[in-house]
CSV table of C-alpha atoms and ligand atoms in Angstrom, one decimal:
chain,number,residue,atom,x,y,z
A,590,UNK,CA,81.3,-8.7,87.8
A,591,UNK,CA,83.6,-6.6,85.8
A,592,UNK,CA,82.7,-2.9,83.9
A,593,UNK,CA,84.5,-1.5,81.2
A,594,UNK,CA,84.1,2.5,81.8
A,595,UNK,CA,84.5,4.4,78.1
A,596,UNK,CA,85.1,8.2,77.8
A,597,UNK,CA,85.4,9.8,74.2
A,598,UNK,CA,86.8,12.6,73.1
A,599,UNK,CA,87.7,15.7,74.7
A,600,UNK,CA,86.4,14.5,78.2
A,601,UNK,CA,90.3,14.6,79.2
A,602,UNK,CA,89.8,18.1,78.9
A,603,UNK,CA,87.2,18.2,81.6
A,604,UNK,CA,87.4,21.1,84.4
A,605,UNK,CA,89.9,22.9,82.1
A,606,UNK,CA,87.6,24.4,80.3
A,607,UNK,CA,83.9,25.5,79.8
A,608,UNK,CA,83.0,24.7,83.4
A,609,UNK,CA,79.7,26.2,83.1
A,610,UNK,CA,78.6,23.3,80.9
A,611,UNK,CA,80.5,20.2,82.2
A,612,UNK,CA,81.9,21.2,86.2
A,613,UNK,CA,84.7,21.9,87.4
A,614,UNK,CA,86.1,18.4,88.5
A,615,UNK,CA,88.8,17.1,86.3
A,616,UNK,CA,89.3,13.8,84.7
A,617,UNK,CA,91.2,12.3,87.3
A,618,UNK,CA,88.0,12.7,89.3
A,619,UNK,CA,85.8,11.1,87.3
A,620,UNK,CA,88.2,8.4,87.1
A,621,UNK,CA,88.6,8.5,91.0
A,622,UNK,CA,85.1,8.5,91.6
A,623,UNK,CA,84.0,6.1,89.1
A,624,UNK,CA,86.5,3.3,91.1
A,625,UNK,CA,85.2,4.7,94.6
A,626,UNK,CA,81.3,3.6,93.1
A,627,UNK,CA,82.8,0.0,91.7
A,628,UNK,CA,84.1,-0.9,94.8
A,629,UNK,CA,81.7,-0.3,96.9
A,630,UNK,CA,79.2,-2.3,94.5
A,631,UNK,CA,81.8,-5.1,94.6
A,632,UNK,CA,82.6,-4.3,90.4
A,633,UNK,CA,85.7,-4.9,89.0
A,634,UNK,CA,86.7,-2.0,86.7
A,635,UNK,CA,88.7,-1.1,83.2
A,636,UNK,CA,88.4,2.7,82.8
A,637,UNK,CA,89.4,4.1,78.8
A,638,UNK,CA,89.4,7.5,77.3
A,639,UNK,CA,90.1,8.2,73.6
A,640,UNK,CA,90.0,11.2,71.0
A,641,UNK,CA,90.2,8.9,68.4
A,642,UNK,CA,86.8,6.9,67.1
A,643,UNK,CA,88.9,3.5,65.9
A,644,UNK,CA,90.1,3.3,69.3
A,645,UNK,CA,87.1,3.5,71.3
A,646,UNK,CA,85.8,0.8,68.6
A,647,UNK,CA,89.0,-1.7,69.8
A,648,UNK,CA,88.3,-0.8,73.7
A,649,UNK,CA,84.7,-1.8,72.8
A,650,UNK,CA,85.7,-5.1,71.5
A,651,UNK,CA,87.8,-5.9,74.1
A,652,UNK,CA,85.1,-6.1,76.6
A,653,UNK,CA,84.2,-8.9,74.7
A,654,UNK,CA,84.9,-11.6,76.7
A,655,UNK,CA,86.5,-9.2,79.3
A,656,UNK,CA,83.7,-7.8,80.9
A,657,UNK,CA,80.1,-8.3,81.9
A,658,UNK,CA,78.7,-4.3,80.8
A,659,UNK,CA,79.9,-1.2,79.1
A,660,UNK,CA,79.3,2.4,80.5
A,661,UNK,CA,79.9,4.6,77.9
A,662,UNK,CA,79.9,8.3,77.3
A,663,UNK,CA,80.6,8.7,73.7
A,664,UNK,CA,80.9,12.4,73.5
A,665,UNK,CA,80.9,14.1,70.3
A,666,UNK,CA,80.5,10.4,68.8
A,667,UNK,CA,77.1,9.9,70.3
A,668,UNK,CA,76.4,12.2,67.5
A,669,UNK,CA,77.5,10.8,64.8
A,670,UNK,CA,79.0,7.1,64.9
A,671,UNK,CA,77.5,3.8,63.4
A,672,UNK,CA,80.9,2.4,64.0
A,673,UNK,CA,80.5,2.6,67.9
A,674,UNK,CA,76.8,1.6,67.7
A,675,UNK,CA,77.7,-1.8,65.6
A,676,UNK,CA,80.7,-2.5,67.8
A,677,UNK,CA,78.1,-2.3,70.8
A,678,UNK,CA,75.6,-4.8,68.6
A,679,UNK,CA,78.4,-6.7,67.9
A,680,UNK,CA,79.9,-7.5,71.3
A,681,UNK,CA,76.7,-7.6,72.5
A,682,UNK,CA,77.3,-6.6,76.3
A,683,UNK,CA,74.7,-4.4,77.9
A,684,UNK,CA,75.6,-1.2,77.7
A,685,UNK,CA,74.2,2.4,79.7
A,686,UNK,CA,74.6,5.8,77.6
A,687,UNK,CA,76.1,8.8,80.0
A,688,UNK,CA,76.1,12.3,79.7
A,689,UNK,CA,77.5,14.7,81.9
A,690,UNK,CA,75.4,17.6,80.4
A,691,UNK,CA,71.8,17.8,79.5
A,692,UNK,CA,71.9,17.0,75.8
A,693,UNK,CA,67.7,17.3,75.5
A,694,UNK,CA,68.6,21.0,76.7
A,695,UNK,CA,71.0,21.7,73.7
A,696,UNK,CA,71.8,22.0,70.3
A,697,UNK,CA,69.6,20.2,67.9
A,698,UNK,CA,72.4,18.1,66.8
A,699,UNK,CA,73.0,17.1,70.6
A,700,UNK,CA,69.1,15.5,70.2
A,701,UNK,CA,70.5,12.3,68.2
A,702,UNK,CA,72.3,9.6,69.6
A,703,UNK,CA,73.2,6.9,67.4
A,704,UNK,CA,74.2,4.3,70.4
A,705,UNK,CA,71.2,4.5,72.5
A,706,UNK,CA,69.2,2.5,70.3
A,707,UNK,CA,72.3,-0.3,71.6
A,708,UNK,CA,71.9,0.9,75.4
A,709,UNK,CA,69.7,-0.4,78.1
A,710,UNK,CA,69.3,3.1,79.1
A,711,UNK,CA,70.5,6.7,78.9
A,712,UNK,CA,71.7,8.9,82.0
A,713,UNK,CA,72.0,12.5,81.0
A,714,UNK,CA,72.3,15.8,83.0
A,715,UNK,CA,73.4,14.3,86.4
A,716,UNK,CA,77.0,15.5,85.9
A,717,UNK,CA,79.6,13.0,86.9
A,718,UNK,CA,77.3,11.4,89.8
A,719,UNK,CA,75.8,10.0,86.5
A,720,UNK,CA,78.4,7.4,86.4
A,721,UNK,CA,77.6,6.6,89.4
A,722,UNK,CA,73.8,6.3,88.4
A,723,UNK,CA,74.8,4.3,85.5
A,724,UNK,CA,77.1,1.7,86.9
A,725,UNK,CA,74.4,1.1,89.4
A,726,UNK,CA,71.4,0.4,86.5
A,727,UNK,CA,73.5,-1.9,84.9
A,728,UNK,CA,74.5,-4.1,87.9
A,729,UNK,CA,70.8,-3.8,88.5
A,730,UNK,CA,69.9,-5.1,85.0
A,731,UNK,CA,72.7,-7.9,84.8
A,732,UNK,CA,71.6,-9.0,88.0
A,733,UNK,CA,68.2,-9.3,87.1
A,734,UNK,CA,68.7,-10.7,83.9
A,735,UNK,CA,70.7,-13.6,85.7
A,736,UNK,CA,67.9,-14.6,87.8
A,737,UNK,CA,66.2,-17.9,87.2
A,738,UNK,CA,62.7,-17.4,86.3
A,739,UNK,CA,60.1,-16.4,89.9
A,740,UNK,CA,62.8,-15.3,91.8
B,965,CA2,O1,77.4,15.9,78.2
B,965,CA2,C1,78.2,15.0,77.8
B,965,CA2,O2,78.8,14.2,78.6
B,965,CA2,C2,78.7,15.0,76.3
B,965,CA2,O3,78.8,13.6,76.0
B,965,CA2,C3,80.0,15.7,76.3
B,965,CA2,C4,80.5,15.9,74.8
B,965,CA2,C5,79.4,16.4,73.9
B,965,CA2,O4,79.9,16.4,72.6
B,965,CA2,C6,78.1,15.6,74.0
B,965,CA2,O5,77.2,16.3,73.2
B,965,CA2,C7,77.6,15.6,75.4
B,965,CA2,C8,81.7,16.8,74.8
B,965,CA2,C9,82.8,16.4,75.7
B,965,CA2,C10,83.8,17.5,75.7
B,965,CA2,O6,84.3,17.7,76.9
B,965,CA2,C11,84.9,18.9,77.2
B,965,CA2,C12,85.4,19.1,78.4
B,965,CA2,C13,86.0,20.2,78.8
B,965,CA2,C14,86.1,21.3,77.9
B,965,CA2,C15,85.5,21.1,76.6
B,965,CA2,C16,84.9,19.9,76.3
């Protein structure tokens, strides 16, 4: 089984500033701990981060074919982008939403997400244990969804 990890923009920036909201731990560590959690499950792993929207849209694509699920934390995008909703449609992969911070708890404009309705499900407000939570949901679900019928 192999995951395709997608960070969008600003989350390189992570412990260097506003710590209050998303931690201290940097990048790096979400990167280390999200290939600690796929090797213990036995997951192969591509891990992306990009500012730019066309870019996460090609890393998307890319999975097609590539990989068996998509954990993605859009950032700002979640927001705001039908191009990385149809790119989800389109490659057709199950996908889980992350969220380091509680978005129900914030702005209203942090209320709308335009790629949940292309997610199995949405982790929010764990901090970066939520990749861990995600990557595990969507072993669960491909798992499941590869069993033959009564099992
Ligand atoms: O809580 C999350 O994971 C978010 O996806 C983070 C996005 C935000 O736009 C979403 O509403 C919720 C922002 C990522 C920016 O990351 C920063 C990291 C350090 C300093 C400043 C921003």
């Amino acid at each position: 089984m192999k995951f395709l990890v997608l960070n969008g923009p600003n989350l390189n920036f992570l412990g260097i500033r506003e710590p209050e909201i998303y931690g201290k731990a940097t990048y790096g560590d979400l990167e280390t701990l999200v290939r600690q959690v796929c090797a213990e499950e036995d997951i192969e792993v591509r891990i992306a981060q990009s500012n730019h929207e066309g870019v996460l849209v090609d890393e998307i694509q890319s999975a097609y074919g590539d990989c068996d699920g998509i954990v993605i934390n859009p950032a700002a995008y979640t927001h705001t982008s039908v191009a990385l909703l149809d790119a989800l449609k389109a490659v057709g992969l199950p996908a889980v939403e992350v969220h380091i911070s509680d978005v129900s708890k914030r702005e209203d404009f942090r209320q709308i997400s335009y790629l949940r309705a292309a997610c199995i499900a949405t982790v929010a407000g764990e901090g970066l244990p939520g990749y861990a939570t995600a990557i595990g949901l969507l072993k669960k679900h491909i798992l499941g969804a590869s069993l033959p019928p009564n099992a």
